[in-house]
XYZ file of C-alpha atoms in Angstrom:
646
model
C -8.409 0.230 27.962
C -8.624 0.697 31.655
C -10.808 3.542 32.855
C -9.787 6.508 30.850
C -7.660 8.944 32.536
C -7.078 12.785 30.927
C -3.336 11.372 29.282
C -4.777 8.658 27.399
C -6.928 10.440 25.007
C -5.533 11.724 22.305
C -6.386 15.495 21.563
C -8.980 16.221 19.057
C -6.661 18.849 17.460
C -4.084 16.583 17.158
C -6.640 13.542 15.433
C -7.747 16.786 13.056
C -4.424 17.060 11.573
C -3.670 13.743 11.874
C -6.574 13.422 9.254
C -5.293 15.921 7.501
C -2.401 13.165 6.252
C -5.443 10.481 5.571
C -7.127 13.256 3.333
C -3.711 13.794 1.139
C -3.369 10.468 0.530
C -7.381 9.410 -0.495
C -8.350 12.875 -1.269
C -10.000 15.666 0.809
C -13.613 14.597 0.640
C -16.240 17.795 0.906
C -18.345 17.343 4.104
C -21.886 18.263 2.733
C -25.837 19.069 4.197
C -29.410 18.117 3.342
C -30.668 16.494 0.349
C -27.285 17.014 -1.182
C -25.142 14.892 1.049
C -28.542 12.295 1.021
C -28.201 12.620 -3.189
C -24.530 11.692 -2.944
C -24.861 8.907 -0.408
C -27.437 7.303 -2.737
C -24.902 7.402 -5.852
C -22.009 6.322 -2.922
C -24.509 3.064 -2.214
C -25.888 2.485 -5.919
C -21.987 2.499 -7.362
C -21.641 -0.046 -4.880
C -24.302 -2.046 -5.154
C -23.450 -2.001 -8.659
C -19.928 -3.338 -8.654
C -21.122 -5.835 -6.029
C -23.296 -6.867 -8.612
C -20.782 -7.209 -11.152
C -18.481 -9.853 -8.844
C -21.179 -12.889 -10.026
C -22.905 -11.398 -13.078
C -21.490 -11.625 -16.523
C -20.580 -8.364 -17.545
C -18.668 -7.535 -20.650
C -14.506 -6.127 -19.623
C -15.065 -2.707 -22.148
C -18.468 -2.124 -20.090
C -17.230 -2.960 -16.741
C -14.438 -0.594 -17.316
C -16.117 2.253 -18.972
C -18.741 2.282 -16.797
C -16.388 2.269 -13.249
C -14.239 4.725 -15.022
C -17.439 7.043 -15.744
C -18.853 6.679 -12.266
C -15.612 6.835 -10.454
C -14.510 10.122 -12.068
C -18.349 12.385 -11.586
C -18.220 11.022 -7.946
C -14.746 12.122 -7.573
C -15.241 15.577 -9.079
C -18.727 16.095 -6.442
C -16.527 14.713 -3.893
C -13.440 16.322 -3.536
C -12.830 20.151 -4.128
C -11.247 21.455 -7.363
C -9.329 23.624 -4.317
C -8.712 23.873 -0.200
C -11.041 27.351 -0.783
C -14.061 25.434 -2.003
C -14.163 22.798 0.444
C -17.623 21.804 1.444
C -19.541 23.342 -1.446
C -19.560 21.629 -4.654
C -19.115 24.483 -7.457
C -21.019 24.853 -10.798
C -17.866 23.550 -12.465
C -17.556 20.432 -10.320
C -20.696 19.638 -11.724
C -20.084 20.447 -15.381
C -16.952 18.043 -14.979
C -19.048 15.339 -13.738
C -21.673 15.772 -16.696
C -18.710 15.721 -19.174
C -17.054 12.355 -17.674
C -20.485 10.536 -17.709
C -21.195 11.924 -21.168
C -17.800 10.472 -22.263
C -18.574 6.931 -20.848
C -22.107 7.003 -22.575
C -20.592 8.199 -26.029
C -18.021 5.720 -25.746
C -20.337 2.761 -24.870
C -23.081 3.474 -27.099
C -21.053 1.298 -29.446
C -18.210 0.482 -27.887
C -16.802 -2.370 -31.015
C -17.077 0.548 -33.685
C -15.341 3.296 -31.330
C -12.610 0.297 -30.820
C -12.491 -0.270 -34.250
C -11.599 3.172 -35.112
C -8.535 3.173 -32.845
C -5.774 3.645 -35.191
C -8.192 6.238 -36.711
C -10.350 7.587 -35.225
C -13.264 10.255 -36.023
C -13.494 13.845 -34.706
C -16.067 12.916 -32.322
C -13.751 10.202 -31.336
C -11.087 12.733 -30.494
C -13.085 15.313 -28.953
C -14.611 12.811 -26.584
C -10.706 11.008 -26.241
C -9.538 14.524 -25.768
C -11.662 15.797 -22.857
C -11.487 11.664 -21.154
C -7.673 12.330 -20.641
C -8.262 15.917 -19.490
C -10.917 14.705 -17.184
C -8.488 12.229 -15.902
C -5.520 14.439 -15.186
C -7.956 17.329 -13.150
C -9.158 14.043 -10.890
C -5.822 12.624 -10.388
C -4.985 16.197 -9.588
C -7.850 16.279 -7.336
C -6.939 13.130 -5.716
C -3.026 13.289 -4.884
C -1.548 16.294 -5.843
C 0.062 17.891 -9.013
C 2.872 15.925 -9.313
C 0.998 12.567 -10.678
C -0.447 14.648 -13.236
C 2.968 16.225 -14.280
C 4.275 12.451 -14.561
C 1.645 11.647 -16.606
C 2.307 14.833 -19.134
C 6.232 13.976 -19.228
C 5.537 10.349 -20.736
C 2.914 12.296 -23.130
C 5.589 14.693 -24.312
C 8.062 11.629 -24.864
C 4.882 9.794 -27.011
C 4.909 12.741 -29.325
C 9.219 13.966 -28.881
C 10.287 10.274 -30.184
C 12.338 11.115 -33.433
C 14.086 14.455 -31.775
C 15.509 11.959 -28.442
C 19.057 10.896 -28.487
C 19.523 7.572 -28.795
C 18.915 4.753 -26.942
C 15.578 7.291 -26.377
C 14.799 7.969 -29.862
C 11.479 6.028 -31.204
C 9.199 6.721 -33.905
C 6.799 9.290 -32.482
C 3.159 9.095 -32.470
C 0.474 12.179 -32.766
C -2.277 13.411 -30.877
C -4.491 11.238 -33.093
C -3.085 8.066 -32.379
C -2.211 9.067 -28.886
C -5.893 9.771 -27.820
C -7.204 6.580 -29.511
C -4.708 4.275 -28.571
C -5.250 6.079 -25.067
C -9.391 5.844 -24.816
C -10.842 3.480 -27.486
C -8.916 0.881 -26.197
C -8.685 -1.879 -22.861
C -4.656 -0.753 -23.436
C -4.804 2.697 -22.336
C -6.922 4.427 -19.613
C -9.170 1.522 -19.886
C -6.165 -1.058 -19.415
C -5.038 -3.497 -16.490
C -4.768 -0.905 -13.640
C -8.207 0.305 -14.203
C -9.638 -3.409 -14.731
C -8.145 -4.669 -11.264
C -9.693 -1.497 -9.348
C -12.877 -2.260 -10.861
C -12.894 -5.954 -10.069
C -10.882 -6.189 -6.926
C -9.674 -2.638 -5.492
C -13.460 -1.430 -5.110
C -14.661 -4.988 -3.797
C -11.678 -5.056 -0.902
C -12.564 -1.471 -0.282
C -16.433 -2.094 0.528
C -15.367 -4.989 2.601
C -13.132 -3.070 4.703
C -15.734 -0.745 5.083
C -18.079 -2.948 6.464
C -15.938 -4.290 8.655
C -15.111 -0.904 10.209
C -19.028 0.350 10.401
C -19.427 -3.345 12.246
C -17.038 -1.970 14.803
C -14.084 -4.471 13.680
C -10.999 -2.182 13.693
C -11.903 -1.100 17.698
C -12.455 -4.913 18.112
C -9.041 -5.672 16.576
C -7.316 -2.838 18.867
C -8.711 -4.180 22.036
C -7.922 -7.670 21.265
C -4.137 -6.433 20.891
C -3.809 -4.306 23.719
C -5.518 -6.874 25.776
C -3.143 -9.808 24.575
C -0.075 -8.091 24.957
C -1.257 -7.613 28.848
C 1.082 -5.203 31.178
C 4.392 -6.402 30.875
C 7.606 -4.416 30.155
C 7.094 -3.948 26.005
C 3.406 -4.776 26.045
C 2.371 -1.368 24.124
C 5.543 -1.808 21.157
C 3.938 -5.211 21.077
C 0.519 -3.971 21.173
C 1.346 -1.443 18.361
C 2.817 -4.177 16.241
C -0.075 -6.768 16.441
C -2.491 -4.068 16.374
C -1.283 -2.955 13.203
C -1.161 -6.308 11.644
C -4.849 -7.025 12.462
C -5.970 -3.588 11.567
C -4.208 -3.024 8.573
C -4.745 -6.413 6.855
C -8.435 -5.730 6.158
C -7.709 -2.092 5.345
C -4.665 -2.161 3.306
C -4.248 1.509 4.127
C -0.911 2.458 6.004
C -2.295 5.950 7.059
C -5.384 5.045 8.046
C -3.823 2.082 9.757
C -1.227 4.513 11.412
C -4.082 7.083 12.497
C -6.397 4.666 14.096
C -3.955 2.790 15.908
C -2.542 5.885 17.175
C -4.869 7.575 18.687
C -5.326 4.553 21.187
C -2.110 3.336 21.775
C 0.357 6.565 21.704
C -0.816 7.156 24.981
C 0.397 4.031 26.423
C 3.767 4.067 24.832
C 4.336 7.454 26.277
C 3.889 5.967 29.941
C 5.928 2.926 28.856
C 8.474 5.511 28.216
C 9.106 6.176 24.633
C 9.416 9.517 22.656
C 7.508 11.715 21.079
C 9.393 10.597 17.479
C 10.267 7.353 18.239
C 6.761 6.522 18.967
C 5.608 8.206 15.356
C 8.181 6.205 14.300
C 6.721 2.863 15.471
C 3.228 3.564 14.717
C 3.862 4.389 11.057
C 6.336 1.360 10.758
C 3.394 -0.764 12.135
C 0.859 1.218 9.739
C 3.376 0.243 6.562
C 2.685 -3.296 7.831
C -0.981 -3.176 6.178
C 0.123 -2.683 3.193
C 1.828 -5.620 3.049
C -0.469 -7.694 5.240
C -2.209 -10.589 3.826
C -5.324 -11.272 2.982
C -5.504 -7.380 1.341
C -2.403 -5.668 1.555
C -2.021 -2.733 -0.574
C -4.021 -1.988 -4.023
C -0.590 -2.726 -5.826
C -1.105 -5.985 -4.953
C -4.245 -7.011 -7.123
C -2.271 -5.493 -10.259
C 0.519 -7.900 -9.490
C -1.793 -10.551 -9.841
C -2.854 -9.337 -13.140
C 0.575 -8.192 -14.567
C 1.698 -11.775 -13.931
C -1.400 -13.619 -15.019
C -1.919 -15.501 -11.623
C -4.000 -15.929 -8.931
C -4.345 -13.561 -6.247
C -4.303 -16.323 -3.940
C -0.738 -16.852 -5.858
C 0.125 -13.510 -4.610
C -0.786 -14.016 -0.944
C 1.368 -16.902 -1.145
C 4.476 -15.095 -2.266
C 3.804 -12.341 0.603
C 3.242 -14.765 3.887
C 7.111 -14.973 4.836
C 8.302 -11.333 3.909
C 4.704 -10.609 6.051
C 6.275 -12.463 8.741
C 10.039 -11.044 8.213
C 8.565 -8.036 8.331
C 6.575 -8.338 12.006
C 9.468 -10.309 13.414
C 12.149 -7.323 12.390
C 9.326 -5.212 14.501
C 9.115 -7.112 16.914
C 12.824 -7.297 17.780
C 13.202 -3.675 17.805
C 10.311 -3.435 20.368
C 11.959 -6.172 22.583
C 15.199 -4.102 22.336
C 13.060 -1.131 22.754
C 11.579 -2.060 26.063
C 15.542 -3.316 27.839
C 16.871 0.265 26.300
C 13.638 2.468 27.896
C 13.308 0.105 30.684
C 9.306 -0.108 30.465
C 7.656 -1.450 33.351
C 4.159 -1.735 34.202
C 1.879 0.628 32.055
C -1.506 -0.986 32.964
C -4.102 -3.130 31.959
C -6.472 -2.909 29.352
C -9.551 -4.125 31.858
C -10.661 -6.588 29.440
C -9.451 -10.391 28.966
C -8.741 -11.657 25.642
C -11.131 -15.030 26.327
C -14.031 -12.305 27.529
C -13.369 -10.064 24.294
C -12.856 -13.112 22.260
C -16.183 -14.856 22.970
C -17.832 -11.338 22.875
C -16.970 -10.121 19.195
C -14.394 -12.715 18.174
C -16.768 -13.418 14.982
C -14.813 -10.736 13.615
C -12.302 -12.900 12.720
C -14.645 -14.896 10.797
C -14.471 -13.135 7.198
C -10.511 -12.390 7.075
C -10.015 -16.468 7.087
C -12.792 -17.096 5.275
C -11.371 -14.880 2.121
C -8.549 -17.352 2.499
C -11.277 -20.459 2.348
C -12.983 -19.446 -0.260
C -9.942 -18.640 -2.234
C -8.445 -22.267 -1.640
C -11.258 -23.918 -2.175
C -11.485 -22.089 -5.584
C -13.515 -19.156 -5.469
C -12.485 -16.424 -8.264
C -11.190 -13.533 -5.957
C -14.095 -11.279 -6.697
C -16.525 -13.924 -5.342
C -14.038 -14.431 -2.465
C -14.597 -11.099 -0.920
C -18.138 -10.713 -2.076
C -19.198 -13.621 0.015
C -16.711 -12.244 2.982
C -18.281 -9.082 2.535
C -21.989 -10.966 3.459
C -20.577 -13.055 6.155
C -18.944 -9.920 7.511
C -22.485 -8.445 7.469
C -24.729 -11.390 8.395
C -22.146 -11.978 11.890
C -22.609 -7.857 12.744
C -26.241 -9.228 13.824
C -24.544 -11.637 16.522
C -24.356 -8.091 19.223
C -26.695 -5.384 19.157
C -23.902 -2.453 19.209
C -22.257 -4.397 16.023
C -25.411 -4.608 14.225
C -25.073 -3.158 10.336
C -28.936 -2.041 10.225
C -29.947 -0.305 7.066
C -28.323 2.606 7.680
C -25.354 1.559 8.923
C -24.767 -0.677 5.713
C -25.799 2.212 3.591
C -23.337 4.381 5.381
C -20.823 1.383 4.653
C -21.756 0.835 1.313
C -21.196 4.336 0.662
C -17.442 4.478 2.418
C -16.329 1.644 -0.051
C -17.228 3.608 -2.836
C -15.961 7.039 -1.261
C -12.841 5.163 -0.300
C -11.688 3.649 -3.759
C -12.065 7.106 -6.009
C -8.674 8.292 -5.459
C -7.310 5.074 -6.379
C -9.900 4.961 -8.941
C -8.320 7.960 -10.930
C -4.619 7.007 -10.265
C -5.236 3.482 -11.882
C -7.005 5.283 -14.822
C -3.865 8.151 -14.974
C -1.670 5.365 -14.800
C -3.467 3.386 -17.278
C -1.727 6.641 -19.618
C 1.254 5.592 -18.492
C 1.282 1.935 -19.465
C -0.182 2.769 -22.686
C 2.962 5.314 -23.330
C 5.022 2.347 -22.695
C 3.408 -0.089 -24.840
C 2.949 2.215 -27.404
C 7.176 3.261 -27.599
C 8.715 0.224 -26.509
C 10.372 2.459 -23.248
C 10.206 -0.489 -20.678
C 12.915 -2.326 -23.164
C 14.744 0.852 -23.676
C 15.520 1.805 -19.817
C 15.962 -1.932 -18.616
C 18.903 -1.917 -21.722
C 19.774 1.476 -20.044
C 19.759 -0.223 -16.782
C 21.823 -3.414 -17.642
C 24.296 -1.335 -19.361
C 25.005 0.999 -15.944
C 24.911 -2.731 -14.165
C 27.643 -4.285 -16.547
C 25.399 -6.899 -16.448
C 25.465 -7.662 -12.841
C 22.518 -8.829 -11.129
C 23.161 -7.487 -7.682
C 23.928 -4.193 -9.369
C 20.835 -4.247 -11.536
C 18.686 -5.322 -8.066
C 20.634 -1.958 -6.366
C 19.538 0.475 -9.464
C 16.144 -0.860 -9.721
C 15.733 -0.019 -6.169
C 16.572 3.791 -5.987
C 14.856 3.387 -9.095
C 11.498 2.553 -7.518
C 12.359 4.464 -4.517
C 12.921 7.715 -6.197
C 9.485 7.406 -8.533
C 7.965 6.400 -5.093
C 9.150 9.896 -3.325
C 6.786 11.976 -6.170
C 3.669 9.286 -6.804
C 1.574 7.189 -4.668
C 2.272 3.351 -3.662
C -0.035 1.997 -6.444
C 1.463 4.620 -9.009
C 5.007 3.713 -8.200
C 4.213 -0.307 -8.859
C 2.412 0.301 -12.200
C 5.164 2.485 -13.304
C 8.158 0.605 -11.836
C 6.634 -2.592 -12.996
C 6.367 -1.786 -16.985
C 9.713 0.009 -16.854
C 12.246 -1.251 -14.241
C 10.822 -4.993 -13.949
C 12.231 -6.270 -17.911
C 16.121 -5.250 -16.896
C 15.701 -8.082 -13.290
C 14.219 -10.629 -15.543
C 16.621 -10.439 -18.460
C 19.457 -10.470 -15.706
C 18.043 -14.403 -14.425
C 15.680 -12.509 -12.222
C 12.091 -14.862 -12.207
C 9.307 -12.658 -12.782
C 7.340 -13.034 -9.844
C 10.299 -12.203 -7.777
C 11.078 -9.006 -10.033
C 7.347 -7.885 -9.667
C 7.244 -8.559 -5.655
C 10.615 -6.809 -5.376
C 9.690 -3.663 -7.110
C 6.127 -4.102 -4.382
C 8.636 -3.947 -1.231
C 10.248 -0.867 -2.669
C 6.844 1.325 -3.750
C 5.904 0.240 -0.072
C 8.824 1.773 0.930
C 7.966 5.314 -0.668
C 5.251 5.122 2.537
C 8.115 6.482 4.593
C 10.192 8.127 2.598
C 9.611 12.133 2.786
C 8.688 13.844 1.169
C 5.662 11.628 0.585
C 6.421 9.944 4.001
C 2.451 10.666 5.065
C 2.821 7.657 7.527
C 5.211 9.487 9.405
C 3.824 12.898 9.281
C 0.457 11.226 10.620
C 2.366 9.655 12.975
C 3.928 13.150 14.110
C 0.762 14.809 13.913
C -0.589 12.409 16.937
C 2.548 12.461 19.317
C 3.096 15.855 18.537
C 6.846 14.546 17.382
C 8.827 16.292 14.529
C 8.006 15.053 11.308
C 11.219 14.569 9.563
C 12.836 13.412 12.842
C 9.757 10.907 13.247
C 10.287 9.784 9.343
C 13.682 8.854 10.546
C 12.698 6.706 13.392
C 10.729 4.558 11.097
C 12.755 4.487 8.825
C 15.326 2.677 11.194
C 12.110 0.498 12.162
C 11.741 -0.364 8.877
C 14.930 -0.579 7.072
C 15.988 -4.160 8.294
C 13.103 -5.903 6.878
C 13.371 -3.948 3.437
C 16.997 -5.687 2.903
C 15.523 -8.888 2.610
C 13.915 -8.276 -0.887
C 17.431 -8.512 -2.072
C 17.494 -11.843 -0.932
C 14.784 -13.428 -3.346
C 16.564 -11.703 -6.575
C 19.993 -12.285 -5.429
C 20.139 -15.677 -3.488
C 20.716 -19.045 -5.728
C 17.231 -20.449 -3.975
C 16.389 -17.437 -2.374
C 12.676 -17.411 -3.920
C 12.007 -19.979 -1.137
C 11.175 -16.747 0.571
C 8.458 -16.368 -1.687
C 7.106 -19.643 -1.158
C 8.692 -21.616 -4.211
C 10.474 -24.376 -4.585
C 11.273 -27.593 -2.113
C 11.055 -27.273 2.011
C 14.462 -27.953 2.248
C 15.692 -24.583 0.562
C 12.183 -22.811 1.763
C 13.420 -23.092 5.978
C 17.175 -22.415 4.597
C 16.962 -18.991 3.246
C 14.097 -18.512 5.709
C 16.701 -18.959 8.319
C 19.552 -16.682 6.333
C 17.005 -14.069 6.368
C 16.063 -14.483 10.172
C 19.772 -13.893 10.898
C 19.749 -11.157 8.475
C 16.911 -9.329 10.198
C 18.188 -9.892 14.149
C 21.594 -8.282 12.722
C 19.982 -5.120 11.236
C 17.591 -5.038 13.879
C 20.395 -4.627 16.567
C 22.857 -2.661 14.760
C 19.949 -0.457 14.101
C 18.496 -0.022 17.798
C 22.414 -0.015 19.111
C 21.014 -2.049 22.081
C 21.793 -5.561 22.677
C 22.078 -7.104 26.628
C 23.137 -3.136 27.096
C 24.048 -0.346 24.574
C 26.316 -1.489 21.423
C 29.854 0.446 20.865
C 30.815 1.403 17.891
C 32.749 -1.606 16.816
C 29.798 -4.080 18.007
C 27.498 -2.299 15.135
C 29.769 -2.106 12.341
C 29.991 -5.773 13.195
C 26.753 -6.441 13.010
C 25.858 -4.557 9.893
C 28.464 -5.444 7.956
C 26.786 -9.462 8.602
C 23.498 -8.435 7.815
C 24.885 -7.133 4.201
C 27.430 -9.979 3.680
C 24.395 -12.389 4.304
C 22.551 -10.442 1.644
C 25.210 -10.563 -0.993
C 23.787 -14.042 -1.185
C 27.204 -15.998 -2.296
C 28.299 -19.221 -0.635
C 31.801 -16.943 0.923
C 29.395 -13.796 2.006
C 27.153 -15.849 3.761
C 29.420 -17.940 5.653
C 32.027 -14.737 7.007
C 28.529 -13.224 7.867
C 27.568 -15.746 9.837
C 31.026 -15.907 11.733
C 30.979 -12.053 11.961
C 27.679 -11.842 13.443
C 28.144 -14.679 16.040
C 31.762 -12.935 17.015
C 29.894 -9.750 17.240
C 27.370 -11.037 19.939
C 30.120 -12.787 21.672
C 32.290 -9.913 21.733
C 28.983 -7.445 23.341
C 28.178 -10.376 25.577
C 31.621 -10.676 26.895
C 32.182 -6.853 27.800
C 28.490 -6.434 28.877
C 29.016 -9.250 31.621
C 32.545 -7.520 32.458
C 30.778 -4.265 32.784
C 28.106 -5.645 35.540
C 31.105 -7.643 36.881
C-alpha cells in the first residue's frame, strides 16, 4: 500500500478476535515456552519430514495410516487444550492421552495382518485397544471443532447397535460392540478408511506446501500483486478483494484464513471506497469461500472426491475450473454493481507497479502452475506437490527477505503439520461414519427415502439433497459435511440419471456453502470481527454475494448436457451451458444487488430472478421464457432509467 496512514491498519484487537474464528475452525493451538515449545516443534518438523518422505517411498496403506493416525492424534492432544481454562499449559492428562493413542498405533501395527484378521472377531486386547482408539478419536475431534461432530458420530453408533428396534425403511440387522470396534479399528474400512488415507497422502502434503509458501512471504506477495493490479479506479478494492482472494486462497484452501488475511489489508480501503461495515464482511468472506473452491488446492473435501470416485485429482481440478470461474465472475459483477451503487472514486494507490512487484517476487507464481505441470505431465499427486513444495523452497533463495533458512523451513515444516491435525481427527471421526454406513447399508436406505419424498423427480431429488447437505453442513465442518453427504445423499442423484461425478461435485458446492451459513458461518463472523460489522447481518451480505453462483450446481444435475460445466463432453455443448450459466449468474447477480444503470424497482427484480430460476429448471421451454424475461427485464430498467435522467 501507499504510505500507511492511522485508518488503514487494522486494530490489533480486532485481528485477535478475528483469530479467534481461525482457531474454531483448526483448533485453538496452546502457545508454549522453552524446551517444551522446542520439543513440540521437533515432533511438528519430524511428522513432516516423515510424510514428505512417504510421497516417493513405498510404504505399506495399513502403516501409512496407522502411523498418521497415531501421530496426528498425540500431537493434537499436546496441541490443543482439553478446555479454554488450560490454554497454554499442556496438563498431565493431555499427556496420558497422547501415550494411549501412540500405544494404540504400536499395538495395532506390531502385526497389523493378524489384528486384521481377527476383525469379525476379535480378542480382548483387540477390543480394549479398539475401544480406547474410538474414544481417543471422539475427545480430539472434540478438541478440534466442537461437541457437535462428536455427537454426530455417537448418533450413527447408536443406529449400528438400535438396527432391529427402527421402523422400517430404518430397521437393519444390528451389530454389537464387538463387531462395531473391529470393523471400526482393525480395518482400512473404518477409522483407518478413505478419509483418513487422503489426509495422509494429500491433505498433510497440500498443507506443508501452503505453509511454505506463507513463511516464503507468498500470501503478502499475492495481496500486493492484487491491490496493485486493480490500481485506483472506482471498484479497484471489491476487485482487489476478489483477486486477492483467488490468489490467496488457492494455495491455502482455507476460507477463514483466506478471509482473515485478506482483511486485515484491504478492509481499510473498501471503507474509503465507501462500503459498510457488513457489506464489506460480507465481501471478504464471499472472496475467502472462493479458496475453497480454488484450483490447484481448494478445500480438503476435494482430495476425498478424488478418492470416492476413483480418479485423478487432476480429474477433479478439471471438473472445478468453470464453476471456479462462475464463481469469480458472479463476484465480480456484484463489485462492478457495487462501485455505480456506492459511487467509489479514487481510494489511492498501492505505491507499487505490478511489472516492479512482478519482476521482484513474481517466482511465487512458479510452484502453483507447476503442481498443474507436473500433474499433466503425469506425476501421481503426492509427487506433484512434493516437488512444488521444493521448488517453492529452492525460489525463496532468489531475495534475501524471502529466504526459507533453516529456521524458517523448520518453522514451516512445523505449520504444515500443526495445520492438518484438526482435519486429521475429523477424517479419522468421519472414517466412523463411513464405516456405520457400510456396515448397515444406510446410504441405500435414505437415498430410497429420498426418491420416495422426490416422486422420482430429479429436480426434486437435486432440491432435497441440497438442504440435505446444507443442514448437515450448519452442525459439522466442510470436509465432515462431504464425507457424510457423499455416502448418504450422493446414491438417491445417481439412481435418479444423475452421473456420479456430477452428484459428488454437487454435494462439494453445497458443504462449501455451510462456510456461510450461521451458525457455523465462521467466514462471516471473521469477517465481522475485522470491520467491526454485525455478524449475522454480515452472514447475510455474503450470503447475497454468494448465492448466485451456488444456483449453478443445479445446472450440471439438472441440464440435458449441463455437465459441460464440469468439463465433459464436446465444445459445442461445453460454451452452450457455459453461456446459460453466464446469463444465469448476471440475472442473480442484479436482482440480488437491486442495482443495474440505477437502483432496480420491484418489478425489475422479480423479473430478473424469476430468469435466473427458469434458466435453471434446465428444460428447452424454461430456458427460452428465461431468456426473453431477462432481456425484457433489462430493457424495461434501461428504458425508465434513461427517462429518469431525461
Amino acid at each position: 500500500m501507499s504510505a500507511e496512514r492511522a485508518d488503514d491498519v487494522v486494530s490489533a484487537e480486532r485481528l485477535a478476535e478475528a483469530d479467534r474464528f481461525i482457531e474454531q475452525e483448526e483448533g485453538a493451538t496452546h502457545r508454549l515456552r522453552g524446551a517444551l515449545q522446542t520439543a513440540l516443534t521437533a515432533a511438528l518438523v519430524a511428522t513432516s519430514l516423515l510424510h514428505l518422505y512417504a510421497a516417493f517411498a513405498v510404504v505399506s496403506a495399513p502403516t501409512l495410516r496407522v502411523v498418521h493416525v497415531g501421530l496426528m492424534l498425540a500431537l493434537l492432544f499436546v496441541t490443543l487444550p482439553a478446555a479454554a481454562r488450560f490454554r497454554h499449559r499442556v496438563m498431565p492428562w493431555d499427556w496420558l492421552l497422547a501415550l494411549a493413542a501412540l500405544g494404540v498405533a504400536g499395538y495395532l501395527l506390531a502385526d497389523w495382518d493378524a489384528v486384521s484378521d481377527r476383525a469379525t472377531e476379535p480378542s480382548t486386547p483387540d477390543l480394549i485397544a479398539g475401544g480406547m482408539l474410538i474414544v481417543l478419536v471422539l475427545e480430539a475431534v472434540r478438541r478440534a471443532s466442537g461437541w457437535v461432530m462428536p455427537f454426530v458420530v455417537l448418533l450413527f453408533i447408536a443406529y449400528a447397535f438400535a438396527g432391529p428396534w427402527l421402523p422400517p425403511p430404518w430397521t437393519h440387522r444390528g451389530y454389537d460392540a464387538q463387531r462395531l470396534i473391529g470393523h471400526m479399528t482393525q480395518t482400512l474400512e473404518g477409522i483407518f478408511g478413505s478419509p483418513v488415507d487422503v489426509c495422509a497422502t494429500l491433505i498433510i502434503l497440500f498443507t506443508i506446501y501452503g505453509a511454505v509458501l506463507s513463511r516464503s512471504g507468498a500470501g503478502k506477495f499475492f495481496i500486493d500483486f492484487a491491490l496493485a493490479a486493480m490500481g485506483r479506479r472506482a471498484g479497484a478494492p471489491g476487485r482487489a478483494v476478489v483477486l486477492g482472494s483467488f490468489l490467496l486462497g488457492g494455495p491455502s484452501g482455507s476460507g477463514v484464513a483466506t478471509t482473515v488475511t485478506l482483511g486485515s489489508v484491504a478492509y481499510p480501503l473498501l471503507e474509503r471506497a465507501g462500503y459498510g461495515k457488513n457489506a464489506a464482511g460480507g465481501l471478504l468472506a464471499a472472496g475467502g469461500l472462493g479458496a475453497i473452491l480454488s484450483p490447484p488446492v481448494l478445500g480438503a473435501a476435494a482430495f476425498l472426491i478424488a478418492e470416492f470416485l476413483k480418479i485423478s485429482y487432476l480429474d477433479v481440478i478439471r471438473m472445478a475450473v468453470i464453476p471456479t470461474l462462475l464463481y469469480y465472475l458472479s463476484l465480480f459483477v456484484m463489485v462492478e454493481l457495487d462501485a455505480r451503487r456506492i459511487g467509489a472514486g479514487d481510494i489511492g494507490g498501492t505505491g507499487e507497479r505490478v511489472g516492479a512487484l512482478v519482476r521482484r517476487h513474481g517466482f511465487h507464481f512458479l510452484s502453483l502452475i507447476a503442481i498443474i505441470g507436473f500433474l499433466l505431465y503425469g506425476f501421481s499427486p503426492m509427487m506433484s506437490v512434493f516437488w512444488a513444495t521444493v521448488l517453492a523452497i529452492a525460489t525463496s533463495f532468489l531475495t534475501r527477505d524471502t529466504a526459507l533458512r533453516p529456521a524458517k523451513l523448520m518453522a514451516a515444516l512445523a505449520d504444515g503439520s500443526r495445520g492438518v491435525l484438526g482435519v486429521a481427527a475429523t477424517c479419522a471421526a468421519a472414517g466412523i461414519i463411513v464405516g456405520v454406513v457400510t456396515l448397515t447399508g444406510l446410504g441405500l436406505k435414505f437415498s430410497g427415502i429420498v426418491i420416495d419424498y422426490a416422486d422420482g423427480s430429479r429436480a426434486l431429488t437435486a432440491l432435497y439433497t441440497a438442504l440435505i447437505v446444507w443442514i448437515v453442513g450448519l452442525a459439522v465442518p466442510v470436509t465432515a459435511s462431504y464425507i457424510i453427504c457423499a455416502v448418504v445423499a450422493a446414491p438417491a442423484l445417481v439412481h435418479v440419471g444423475v452421473p456420479e461425478f456430477a452428484a459428488h461435485m454437487f454435494i462439494f458446492y453445497y458443504a462449501v456453502l455451510s462456510e456461510v451459513s450461521p451458525p457455523t458461518a465462521l467466514s462471516p463472523f471473521a469477517a465481522a470481527a475485522i470491520t467491526g460489522g454485525d455478524p449475522y447481518r454480515t452472514t447475510m451480505q455474503s450470503w447475497k454475494y454468494t448465492l448466485p453462483a451456488f444456483v449453478t450446481p443445479f445446472l450440471f444435475v439438472l441440464a440435458p448436457q449441463g455437465v459441460g460445466l464440469l468439463l465433459s463432453g464436446d465444445a459445442g455443448n461445453i460454451v452452450l451451458v457455459t453461456g446459460l450459466a453466464v446469463a444465469c449468474i448476471l440475472a442473480l447477480a442484479i436482482a440480488a444487488q437491486g442495482w443495474l444503470r440505477g437502483p432496480l424497482n420491484a418489478v425489475e427484480r422479480i423479473l430478473l430472478i424469476a430468469a435466473g430460476l427458469l434458466i435453471v429448471v434446465s428444460q428447452a421451454w424454461s430456458v427460452a421464457t428465461g431468456l426473453a424475461v431477462g432481456v425484457f427485464a433489462v430493457a424495461l430498467h434501461f428504458l425508465r432509467t434513461r427517462r429518469s435522467v431525461a
